[in-house]
Amino acid sequence: MPQKGNKKKTKTIQVKNLINGKWVAAKSRKTYKRENPAFANQIVSIAPLSGKPEVDAAVKAAQKAFPAWSETPAPKRAEILFKAAELIEKNKSRLGDLVANEMGKVKKEAYGDVQEAIDMGYYMAGEGRRMFGQTMPSELPNKSIRTIRQPVGIFALVTPWNFPTAIPCWKIFPALVYGNTVVFKPSKYTSACAYEIVKLFHQAGVPKGVLNLVTGSGEEAGDYLIKHPGIDGVAFTGSSNVGRIIGEHCGKNLKNHSLEMGGKNVIIVMDDADVDLAVDGAVWAAFGTTGQRCTASSRIIVHQKVYKQFRDKFLKAVKKLKLGYALNPKTDMGPLINEDAVKKTEHYMEVAQKHDKAKLLCGGKRPSDPKLKNGYYFLPTVFEEVTPKMRIFCEEIFGPVTAITKAKDFNQAIEYANNIEYGLSASIFTTNVNYAEKAAEKLETGLVYINTSTIGAEIQTPFGGLKNTGNGHRDAGGDGGAIETYTEMKVISVDYSGSIQKAQGIE
Ligand code: UN1
């Protein structure tokens, strides 16, 4: 039964694929259902279980649409995309509620997810009038050199469930503004969010075949799509395991691919930190989105001098967090995405206690509140006395679990922070500018935050990480951001001397 005061029953959304401008079911007529993770007995969406025929048709449509779309002037492409962003903005509350119901994150974060999609839309629409190249001098007289940006071709976009409107928009807007055409395969758990977003692109006037939506499982539709010979590039956000498969395939076939994967992000709390601020930052970073952000902080390294003070205050704050349905205004933390995620988190409780011998401070199990029994809930969980060798220090859990580790000084804190395979986001709380600057230099992550949380990157900044988090690409805006993934650079040299001049000093 829904919780008291949250009985808003939502209509089940019948998702369709968009292939060559037409809304269609899977040829096999097979579908799958997605439940509300807070009330597993409520079906939020029913979507096509697509396979090879749908992927083949979508790739073919994207190939057919590519010449006209890539030849459309970028500012004109951008006008259509600007309209899509406006439509997403107009539909923000409807989409935000859907994010909450299909994915489970709390209302303010669900609306933030949609806001990130809108922001990306407006930013990338601006790219239509930039898409800048460079000019460079020639070593020869009467010769000019410039670079231009051109689209890569047909892109497969494969996105996760944790930001079900933002991450698709991180990829669709730049892919399209730079002139690529797209086959978009969203996570199976958030097909309706993807469908509602794609509907708005369609409504804004994106021509047929330019953006195609194919829903289904990663194992079937996703795997076939990323290996499809008609695909020129793959952009993926998700687990490192799947990313590796994509990387191996694209590497072997020399295809452009951008991978944004796991994280095991850290907050360092120095002895001179504002401890209350650090507590606020750590609660938000560890338990925002129920710990299901790739930027979530699942490690907190605290200077020994403020260890006890931080631990006590942090624990007090964590114990106040209220679990529940995302659209209940009293809820601080929603459920996990599905039963498998709860089981994985439970498995890590055993690892932490039996194998690692870490000390559990709170949580560690599903809540006992009978009102929550139909949802995929897990209590906010904190371990302490965690050392860098322990598995819970190193492995990504993607749930509401964080681990506190004691450090004797700044250097040890940085050493521990870097002692993992991932490198997405890190933060340090300190009032000492020298520590702040040194940490910014030394932390092996794509994102470094000073005196704030590890989550909440803004869309105009390049987003991504080092080590096993990524493969050198970045999402979003700024130099080195999405433009590098979705465009090829071409160098154009014009010799207007009337003779064949030779570079490299050749007479
Ligand atoms: C993710 O979890 O994959 O920085 C993305 C953040 C968000 C995006 C997270 N803007 O936390």
mmCIF file of C-alpha atoms and ligand atoms in Angstrom, residues 105 112 116 160 162-163 166-167 170 237-238 260-261 265 284 289 291-296 396 398 424-425 447 449 453-459 461 463 475, ligand 1:
data_model
loop_
_atom_site.group_PDB
_atom_site.id
_atom_site.type_symbol
_atom_site.label_atom_id
_atom_site.label_comp_id
_atom_site.label_asym_id
_atom_site.label_seq_id
_atom_site.Cartn_x
_atom_site.Cartn_y
_atom_site.Cartn_z
ATOM 1 C CA LYS A 105 14.816 10.098 -6.255
ATOM 2 C CA GLY A 112 17.026 19.129 -10.395
ATOM 3 C CA GLU A 116 20.116 19.808 -15.643
ATOM 4 C CA PRO A 160 21.849 4.908 -17.096
ATOM 5 C CA ASN A 162 20.225 7.429 -12.117
ATOM 6 C CA PHE A 163 19.814 10.691 -14.058
ATOM 7 C CA ALA A 166 19.750 14.803 -17.427
ATOM 8 C CA ILE A 167 22.224 12.238 -18.772
ATOM 9 C CA TRP A 170 23.913 15.581 -21.763
ATOM 10 C CA THR A 237 27.472 6.329 -18.977
ATOM 11 C CA GLY A 238 27.189 3.340 -16.654
ATOM 12 C CA GLU A 260 31.824 7.665 -18.182
ATOM 13 C CA MET A 261 31.836 4.999 -15.499
ATOM 14 C CA ASN A 265 34.587 9.468 -4.377
ATOM 15 C CA TRP A 284 24.417 15.394 0.951
ATOM 16 C CA THR A 289 20.045 10.222 -4.642
ATOM 17 C CA GLY A 291 24.046 7.183 -2.889
ATOM 18 C CA GLN A 292 23.252 6.323 -6.511
ATOM 19 C CA ARG A 293 25.322 9.030 -8.176
ATOM 20 C CA CYS A 294 28.623 8.241 -9.778
ATOM 21 C CA THR A 295 29.818 11.301 -7.838
ATOM 22 C CA ALA A 296 28.469 10.098 -4.453
ATOM 23 C CA GLU A 396 31.719 0.974 -5.723
ATOM 24 C CA PHE A 398 26.155 2.563 -5.549
ATOM 25 C CA LEU A 424 35.839 10.960 -10.667
ATOM 26 C CA SER A 425 35.190 13.412 -7.839
ATOM 27 C CA LEU A 447 36.487 16.967 -10.422
ATOM 28 C CA TYR A 449 35.704 20.517 -4.846
ATOM 29 C CA SER A 453 30.203 18.269 -1.686
ATOM 30 C CA THR A 454 31.453 15.830 -4.341
ATOM 31 C CA ILE A 455 28.109 15.932 -6.141
ATOM 32 C CA GLY A 456 26.381 18.619 -8.165
ATOM 33 C CA ALA A 457 28.638 19.388 -11.119
ATOM 34 C CA GLU A 458 27.347 22.254 -13.267
ATOM 35 C CA ILE A 459 26.667 21.573 -16.945
ATOM 36 C CA THR A 461 31.983 22.327 -16.933
ATOM 37 C CA PHE A 463 32.377 16.219 -16.601
ATOM 38 C CA ASP A 475 30.645 15.062 -21.055
HETATM 39 C C1 UN1 B 1 26.165 10.660 -12.470
HETATM 40 O O1 UN1 B 1 25.868 10.243 -11.372
HETATM 41 O O2 UN1 B 1 26.417 9.841 -13.398
HETATM 42 O O3 UN1 B 1 27.672 16.024 -10.423
HETATM 43 C C2 UN1 B 1 26.156 12.058 -12.866
HETATM 44 C C3 UN1 B 1 26.621 15.434 -10.191
HETATM 45 C C4 UN1 B 1 25.530 15.421 -11.244
HETATM 46 C C5 UN1 B 1 25.738 14.357 -12.244
HETATM 47 C C6 UN1 B 1 26.028 13.023 -11.739
HETATM 48 N N1 UN1 B 1 25.525 16.713 -11.900
HETATM 49 O O4 UN1 B 1 26.425 14.855 -9.143
#
